[in-house]
Structures are given as structure tokens and as C-alpha cells.
mmCIF file of C-alpha atoms in Angstrom:
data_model
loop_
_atom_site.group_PDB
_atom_site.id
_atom_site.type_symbol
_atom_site.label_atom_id
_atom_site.label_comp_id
_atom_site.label_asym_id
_atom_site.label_seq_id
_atom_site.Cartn_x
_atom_site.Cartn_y
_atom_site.Cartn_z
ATOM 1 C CA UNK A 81 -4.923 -11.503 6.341
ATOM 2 C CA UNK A 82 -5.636 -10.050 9.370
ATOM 3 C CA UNK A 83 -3.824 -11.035 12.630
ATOM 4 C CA UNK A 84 -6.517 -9.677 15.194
ATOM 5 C CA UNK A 85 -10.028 -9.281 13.650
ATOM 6 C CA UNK A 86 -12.131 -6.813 14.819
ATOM 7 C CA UNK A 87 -16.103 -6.372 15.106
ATOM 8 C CA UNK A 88 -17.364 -3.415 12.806
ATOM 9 C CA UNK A 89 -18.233 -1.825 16.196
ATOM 10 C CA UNK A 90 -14.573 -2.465 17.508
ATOM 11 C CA UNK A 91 -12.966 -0.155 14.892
ATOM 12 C CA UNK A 92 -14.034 3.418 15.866
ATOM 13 C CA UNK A 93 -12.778 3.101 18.896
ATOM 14 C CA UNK A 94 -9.356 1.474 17.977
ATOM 15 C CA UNK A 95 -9.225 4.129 15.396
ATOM 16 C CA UNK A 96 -9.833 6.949 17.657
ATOM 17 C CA UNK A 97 -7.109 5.545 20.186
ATOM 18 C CA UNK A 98 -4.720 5.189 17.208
ATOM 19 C CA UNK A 99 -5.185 8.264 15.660
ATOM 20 C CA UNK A 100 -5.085 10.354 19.321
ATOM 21 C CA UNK A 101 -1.648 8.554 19.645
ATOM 22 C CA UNK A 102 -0.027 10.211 16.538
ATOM 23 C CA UNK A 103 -1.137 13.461 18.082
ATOM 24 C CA UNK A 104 1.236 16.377 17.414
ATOM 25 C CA UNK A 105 2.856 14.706 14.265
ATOM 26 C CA UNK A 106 0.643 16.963 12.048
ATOM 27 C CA UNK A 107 0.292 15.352 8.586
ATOM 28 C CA UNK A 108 0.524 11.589 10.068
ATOM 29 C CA UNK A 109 -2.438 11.935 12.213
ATOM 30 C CA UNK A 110 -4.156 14.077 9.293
ATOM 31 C CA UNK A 111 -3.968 10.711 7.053
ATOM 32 C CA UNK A 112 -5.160 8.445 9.697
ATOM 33 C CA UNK A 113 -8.122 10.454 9.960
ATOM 34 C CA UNK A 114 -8.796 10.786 6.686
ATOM 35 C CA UNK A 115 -8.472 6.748 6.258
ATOM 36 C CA UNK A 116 -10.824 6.668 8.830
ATOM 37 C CA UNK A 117 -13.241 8.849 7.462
ATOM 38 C CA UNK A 118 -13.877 6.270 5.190
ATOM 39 C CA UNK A 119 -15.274 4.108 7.242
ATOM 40 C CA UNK A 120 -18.484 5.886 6.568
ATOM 41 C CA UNK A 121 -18.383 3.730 2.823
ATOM 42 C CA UNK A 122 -18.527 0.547 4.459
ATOM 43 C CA UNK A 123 -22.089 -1.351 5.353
ATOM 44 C CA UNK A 124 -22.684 -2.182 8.801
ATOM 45 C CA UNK A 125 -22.121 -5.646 9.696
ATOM 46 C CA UNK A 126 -19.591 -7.936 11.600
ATOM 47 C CA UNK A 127 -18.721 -9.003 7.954
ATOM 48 C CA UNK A 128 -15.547 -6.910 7.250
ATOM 49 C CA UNK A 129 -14.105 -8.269 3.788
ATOM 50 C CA UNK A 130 -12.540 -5.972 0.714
ATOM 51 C CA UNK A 131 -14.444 -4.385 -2.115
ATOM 52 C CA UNK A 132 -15.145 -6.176 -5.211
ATOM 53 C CA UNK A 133 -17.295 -3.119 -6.215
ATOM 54 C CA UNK A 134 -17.120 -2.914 -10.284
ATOM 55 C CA UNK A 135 -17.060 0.814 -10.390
ATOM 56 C CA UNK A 136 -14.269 0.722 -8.003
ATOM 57 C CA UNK A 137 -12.489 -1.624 -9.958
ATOM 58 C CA UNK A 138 -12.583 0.760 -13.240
ATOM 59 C CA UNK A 139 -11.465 3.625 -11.393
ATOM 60 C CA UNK A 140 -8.388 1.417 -10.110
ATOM 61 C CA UNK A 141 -8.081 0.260 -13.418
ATOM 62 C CA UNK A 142 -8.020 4.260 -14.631
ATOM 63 C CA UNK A 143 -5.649 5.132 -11.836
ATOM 64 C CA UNK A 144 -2.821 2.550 -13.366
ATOM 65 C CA UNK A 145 -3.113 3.645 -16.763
ATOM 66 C CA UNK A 146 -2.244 7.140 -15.920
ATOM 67 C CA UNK A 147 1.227 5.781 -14.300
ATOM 68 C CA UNK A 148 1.420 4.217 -17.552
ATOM 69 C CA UNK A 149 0.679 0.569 -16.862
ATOM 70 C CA UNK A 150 -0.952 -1.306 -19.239
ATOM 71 C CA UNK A 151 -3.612 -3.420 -17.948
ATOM 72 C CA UNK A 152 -5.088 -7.233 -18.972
ATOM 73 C CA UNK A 153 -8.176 -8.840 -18.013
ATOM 74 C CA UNK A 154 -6.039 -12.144 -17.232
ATOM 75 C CA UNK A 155 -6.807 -13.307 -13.655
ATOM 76 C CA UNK A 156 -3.074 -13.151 -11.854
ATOM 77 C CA UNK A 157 -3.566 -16.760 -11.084
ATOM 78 C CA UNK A 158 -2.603 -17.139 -14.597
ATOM 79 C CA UNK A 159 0.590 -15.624 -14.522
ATOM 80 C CA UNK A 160 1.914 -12.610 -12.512
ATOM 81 C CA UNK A 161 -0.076 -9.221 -10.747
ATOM 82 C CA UNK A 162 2.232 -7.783 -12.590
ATOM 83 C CA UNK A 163 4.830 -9.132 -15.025
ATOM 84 C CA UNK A 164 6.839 -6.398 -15.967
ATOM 85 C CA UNK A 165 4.208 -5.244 -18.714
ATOM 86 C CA UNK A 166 0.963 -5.928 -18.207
ATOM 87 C CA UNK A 167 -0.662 -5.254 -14.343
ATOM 88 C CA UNK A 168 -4.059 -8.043 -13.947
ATOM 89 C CA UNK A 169 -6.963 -6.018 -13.953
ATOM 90 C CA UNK A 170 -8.851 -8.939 -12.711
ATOM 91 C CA UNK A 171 -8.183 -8.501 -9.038
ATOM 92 C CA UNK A 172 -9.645 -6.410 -5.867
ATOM 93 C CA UNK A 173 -9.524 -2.540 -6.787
ATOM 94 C CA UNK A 174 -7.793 -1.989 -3.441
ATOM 95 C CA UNK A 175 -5.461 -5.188 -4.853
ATOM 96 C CA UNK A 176 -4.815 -3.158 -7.980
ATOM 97 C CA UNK A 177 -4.044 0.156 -6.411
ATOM 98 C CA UNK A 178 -1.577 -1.766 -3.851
ATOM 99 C CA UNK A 179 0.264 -2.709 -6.881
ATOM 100 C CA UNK A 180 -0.087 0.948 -8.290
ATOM 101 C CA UNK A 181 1.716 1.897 -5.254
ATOM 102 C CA UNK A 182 4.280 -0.782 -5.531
ATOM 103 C CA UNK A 183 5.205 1.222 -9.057
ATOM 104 C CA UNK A 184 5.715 4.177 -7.634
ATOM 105 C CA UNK A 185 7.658 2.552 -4.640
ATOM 106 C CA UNK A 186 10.166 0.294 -6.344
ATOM 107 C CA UNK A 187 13.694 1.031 -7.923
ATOM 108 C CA UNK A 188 13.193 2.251 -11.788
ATOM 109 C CA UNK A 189 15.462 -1.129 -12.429
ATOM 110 C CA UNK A 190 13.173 -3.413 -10.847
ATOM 111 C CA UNK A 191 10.011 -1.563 -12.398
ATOM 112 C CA UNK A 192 9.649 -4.187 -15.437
ATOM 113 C CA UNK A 193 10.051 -7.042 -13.399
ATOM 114 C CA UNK A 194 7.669 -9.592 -12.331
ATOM 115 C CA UNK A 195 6.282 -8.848 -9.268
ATOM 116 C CA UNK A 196 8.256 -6.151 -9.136
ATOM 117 C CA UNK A 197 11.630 -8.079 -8.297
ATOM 118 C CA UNK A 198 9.562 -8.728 -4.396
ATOM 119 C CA UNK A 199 8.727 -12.504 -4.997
ATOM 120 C CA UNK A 200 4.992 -13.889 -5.832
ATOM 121 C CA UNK A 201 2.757 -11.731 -4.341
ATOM 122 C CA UNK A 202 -0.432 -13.478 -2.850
ATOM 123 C CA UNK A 203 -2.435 -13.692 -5.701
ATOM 124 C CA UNK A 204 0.806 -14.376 -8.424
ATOM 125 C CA UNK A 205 -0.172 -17.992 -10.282
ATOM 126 C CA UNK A 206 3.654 -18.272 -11.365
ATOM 127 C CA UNK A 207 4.771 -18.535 -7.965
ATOM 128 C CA UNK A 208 8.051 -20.031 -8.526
ATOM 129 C CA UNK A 209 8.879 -17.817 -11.124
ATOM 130 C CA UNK A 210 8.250 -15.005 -9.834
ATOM 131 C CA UNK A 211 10.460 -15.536 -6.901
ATOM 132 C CA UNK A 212 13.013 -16.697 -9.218
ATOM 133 C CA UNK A 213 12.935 -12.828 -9.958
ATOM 134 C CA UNK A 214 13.129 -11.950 -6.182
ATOM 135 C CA UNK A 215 16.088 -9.383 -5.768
ATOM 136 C CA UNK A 216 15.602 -7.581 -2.776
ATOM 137 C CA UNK A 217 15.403 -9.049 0.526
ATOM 138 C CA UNK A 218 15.023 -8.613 4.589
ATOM 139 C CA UNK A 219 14.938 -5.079 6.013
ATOM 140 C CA UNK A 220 14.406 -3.359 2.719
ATOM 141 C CA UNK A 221 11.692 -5.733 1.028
ATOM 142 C CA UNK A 222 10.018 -5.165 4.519
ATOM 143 C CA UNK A 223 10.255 -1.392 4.723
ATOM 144 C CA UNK A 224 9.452 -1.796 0.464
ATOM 145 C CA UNK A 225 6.183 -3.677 1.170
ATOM 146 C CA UNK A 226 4.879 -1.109 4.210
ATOM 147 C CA UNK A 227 5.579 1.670 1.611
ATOM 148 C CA UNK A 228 3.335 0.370 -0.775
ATOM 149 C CA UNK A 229 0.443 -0.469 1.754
ATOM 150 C CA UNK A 230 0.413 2.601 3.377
ATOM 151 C CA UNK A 231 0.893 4.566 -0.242
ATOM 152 C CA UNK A 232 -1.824 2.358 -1.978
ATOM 153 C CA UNK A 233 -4.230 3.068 1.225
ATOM 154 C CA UNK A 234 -4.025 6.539 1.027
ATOM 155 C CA UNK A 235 -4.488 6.433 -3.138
ATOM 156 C CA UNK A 236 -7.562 4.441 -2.032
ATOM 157 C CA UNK A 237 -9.011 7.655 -0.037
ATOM 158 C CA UNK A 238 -8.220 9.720 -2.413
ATOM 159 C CA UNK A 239 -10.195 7.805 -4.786
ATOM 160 C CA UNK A 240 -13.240 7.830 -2.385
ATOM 161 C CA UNK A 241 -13.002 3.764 -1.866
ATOM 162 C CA UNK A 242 -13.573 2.142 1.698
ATOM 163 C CA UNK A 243 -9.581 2.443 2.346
ATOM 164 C CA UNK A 244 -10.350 1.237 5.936
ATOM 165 C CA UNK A 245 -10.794 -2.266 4.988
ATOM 166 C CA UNK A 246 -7.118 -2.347 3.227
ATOM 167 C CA UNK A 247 -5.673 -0.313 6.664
ATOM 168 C CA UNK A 248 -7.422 -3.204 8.271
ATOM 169 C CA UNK A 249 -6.935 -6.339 6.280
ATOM 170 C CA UNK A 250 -3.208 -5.539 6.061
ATOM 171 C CA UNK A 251 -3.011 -5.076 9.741
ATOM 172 C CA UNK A 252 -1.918 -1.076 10.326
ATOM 173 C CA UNK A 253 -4.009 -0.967 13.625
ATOM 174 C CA UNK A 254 -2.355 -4.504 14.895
ATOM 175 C CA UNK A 255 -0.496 -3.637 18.039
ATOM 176 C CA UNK A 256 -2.991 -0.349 18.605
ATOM 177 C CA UNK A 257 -1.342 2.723 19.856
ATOM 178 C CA UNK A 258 1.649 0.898 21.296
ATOM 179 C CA UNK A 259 5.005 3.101 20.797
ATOM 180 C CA UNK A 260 5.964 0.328 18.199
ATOM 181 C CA UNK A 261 3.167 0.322 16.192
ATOM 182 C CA UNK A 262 3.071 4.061 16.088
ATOM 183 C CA UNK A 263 6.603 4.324 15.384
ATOM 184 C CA UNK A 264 6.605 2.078 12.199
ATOM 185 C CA UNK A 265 3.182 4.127 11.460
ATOM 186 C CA UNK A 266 5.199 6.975 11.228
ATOM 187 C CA UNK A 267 8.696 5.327 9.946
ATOM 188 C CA UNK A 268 6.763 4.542 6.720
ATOM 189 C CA UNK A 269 4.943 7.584 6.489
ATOM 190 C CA UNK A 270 7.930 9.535 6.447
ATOM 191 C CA UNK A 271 9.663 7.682 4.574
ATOM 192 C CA UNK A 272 6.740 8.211 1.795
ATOM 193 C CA UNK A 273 7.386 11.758 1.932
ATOM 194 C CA UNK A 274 10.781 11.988 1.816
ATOM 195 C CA UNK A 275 10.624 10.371 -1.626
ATOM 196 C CA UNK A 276 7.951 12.910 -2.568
ATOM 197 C CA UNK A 277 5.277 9.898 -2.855
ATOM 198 C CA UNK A 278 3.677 11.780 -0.082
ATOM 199 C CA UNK A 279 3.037 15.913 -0.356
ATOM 200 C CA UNK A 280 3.143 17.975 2.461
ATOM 201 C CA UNK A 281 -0.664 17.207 4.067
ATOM 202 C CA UNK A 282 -0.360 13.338 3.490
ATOM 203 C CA UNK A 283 -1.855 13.223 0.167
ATOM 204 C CA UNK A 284 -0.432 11.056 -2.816
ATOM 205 C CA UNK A 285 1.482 12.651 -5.313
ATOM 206 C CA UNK A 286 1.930 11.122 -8.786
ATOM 207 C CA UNK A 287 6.148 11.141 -8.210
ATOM 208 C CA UNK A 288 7.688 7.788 -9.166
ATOM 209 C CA UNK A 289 10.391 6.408 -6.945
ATOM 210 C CA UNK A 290 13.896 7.486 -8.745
ATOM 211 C CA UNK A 291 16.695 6.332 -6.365
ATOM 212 C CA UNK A 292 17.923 3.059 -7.371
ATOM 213 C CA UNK A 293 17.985 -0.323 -4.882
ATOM 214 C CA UNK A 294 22.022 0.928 -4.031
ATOM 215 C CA UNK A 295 20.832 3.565 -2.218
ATOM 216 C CA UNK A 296 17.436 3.334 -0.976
ATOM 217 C CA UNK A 297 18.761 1.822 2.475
ATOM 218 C CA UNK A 298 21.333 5.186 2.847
ATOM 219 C CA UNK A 299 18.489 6.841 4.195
ATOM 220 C CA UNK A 300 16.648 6.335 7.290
ATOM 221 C CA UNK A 301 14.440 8.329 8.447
ATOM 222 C CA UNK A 302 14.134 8.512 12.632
ATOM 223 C CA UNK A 303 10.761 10.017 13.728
ATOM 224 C CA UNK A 304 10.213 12.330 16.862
ATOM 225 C CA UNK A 305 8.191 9.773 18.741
ATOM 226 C CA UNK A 306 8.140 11.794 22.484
#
């Protein structure tokens, strides 16, 4: 949900301010830009709402079968996103490549676990039990979450979808170019490529998260924000 709509003719700008604050940081900026590139994919309009494109969806679809993931047509409202099996293919293509993302992001023991071991996700029917699976909590289901936007947004451009309504809907440009908002920006982002989920220019890699849940808070990665 997002916290501060904007007007389609808002978002240039905001981008533009956002992206001239991450100036200097080299890769960061790159993959701002290139999220909002796509911008250019979205029809004009106040009306700013996710993709439900078919074709999209199949090449979501594609993207989680080459992880690996097997893939239903049950609607998640049924059961889980994901239930340690089977990922919904009956969801949002950007929804589908978020939880992509969350694959490559979580601890390889937590990888055949509902929902990832996170707790019901938004769309999760089985609410209850999948937070009866919930194992990771606070800072690091926070930090675990971010990870998987920001990685699943960038698979998005990659892809060629509209990523900027997923940067948007889950609220990247809330707080603008404020030094907090641009230091998270680029908390995550690092973080990303540290794991090697990010290469060098921004860009996903297929590399699945191998560092288990014990030591994924060792490492914390302070960025030069002068």
C-alpha cells in the first residue's frame, strides 16, 4: 500500500530529486535510473495500480522455474504464496517475482517453509498458519523484507515490466531524498551486493542466499552517505 500517493505527473520529478540524491554512489543511482526508466511502460493516467498483464505474468512464472520453484495455478488465498513447494502462480507478476526474490534472499533452512519462515504475506489464505511458521523477527525480518523488494524490483527491470509501480506501491520514494530514506536506499542495496544478489552495475544475479539465519545479522553494512 502506498503511504503517500502520488499523481502520474508527480513521479518524474520525485524520481529525479531521488535519484540526484544518490549522486556519487555509482551503481545505486545507476539502478534508480534504470527503475525509472521504466516508467516509460506505464499508461498515462492518475490511475497508478500494478500489472495484471498476462504476458507478464508468464514471464514471472518462467523466471521462478529457473530458480527451481515449482509453480500452481492455486490462488494464494487458498493456501500459502508459497508453501515450501509450490509458489501460486495466480498472483500479480510483480507479486510473483517479489517472492522470487524472497528465494534468493532467505536462509537455505527457511527456503521450504511457508512463507518463507516471514509470517502470512498479504495475499497468504492460511494466515494463521503461516505465522505459526514465523521464525525470524524485528530488525532482520525488516532488513529481510527490503531485500526482497528492492531485489524483486530490479528482477522486474530486467524483465522489461513497469518496475516503477512496485518501487512505488511498496513505498521506496516515501520520505524523498531525505538522508534517511537515502540511507536505507542504499543500506539495502548494499547489502544485496554483498551477498552477490546484486553484480557490480546493480543488476540481478541468479546467486541464492547461502549464509544461514545465525549469521546473516554479523554483517552490517554502513554506507558512505556524505
Amino acid at each position: 500500500m502506498i503511504l503517500s500517493p502520488l499523481v502520474m505527473s508527480e513521479i518524474p520529478t520525485a524520481l529525479g530529486v531521488f535519484s540526484t540524491s544518490l549522486e556519487g554512489t555509482g551503481a545505486a543511482q545507476a539502478a534508480v535510473e534504470r527503475i525509472a526508466f521504466t516508467l516509460a511502460y506505464v499508461d498515462s493516467g492518475d490511475d497508478i495500480t500494478l500489472s495484471q498483464c498476462p504476458e507478464q505474468r508468464q514471464e514471472a512464472i518462467e523466471l521462478a522455474q529457473s530458480f527451481g520453484m515449482s509453480v500452481s495455478s492455486q490462488p494464494p488465498e487458498d493456501g500459502f504464496t508459497w508453501d515450501g513447494r509450490v509458489l501460486s502462480g495466480n498472483m500479480e507478476p510483480s507479486v510473483i517475482i517479489h517472492d522470487v526474490a524472497h528465494w534468493q534472499v532467505c536462509a537455505p533452512e527457511r527456503r521450504h517453509i511457508p512463507d518463507f519462515g516471514l509470517g502470512a504475506g498479504p495475499e497468504t489464505g492460511l494466515k494463521t498458519q503461516a505465522n505459526q511458521w514465523m521464525s525470524v523477527h524485528g530488525i532482520q525480518r525488516e532488513m529481510e523484507e527490503a531485500m526482497a523488494s528492492l531485489l524483486g524490483i530490479l528482477w522486474e527491470v530486467e524483465l522489461g515490466h513497469p518496475a516503477i509501480l512496485a518501487f512505488l506501491e511498496q513505498n521506496w520514494l516515501e520520505g524523498g531524498a531525505s538522508l534517511h530514506n537515502r540511507q536505507h536506499f542504499l543500506k539495502v542495496f548494499n547489502h544485496l551486493q554483498h551477498y552477490g544478489l546484486l553484480d557490480t552495475t546493480g543488476c540481478p544475479t541468479r546467486i541464492v542466499r547461502t549464509a544461514p539465519d545465525t549469521e546473516f545479522l554479523d554483517i552490517f553494512i554502513t554506507p558512505n552517505v556524505s
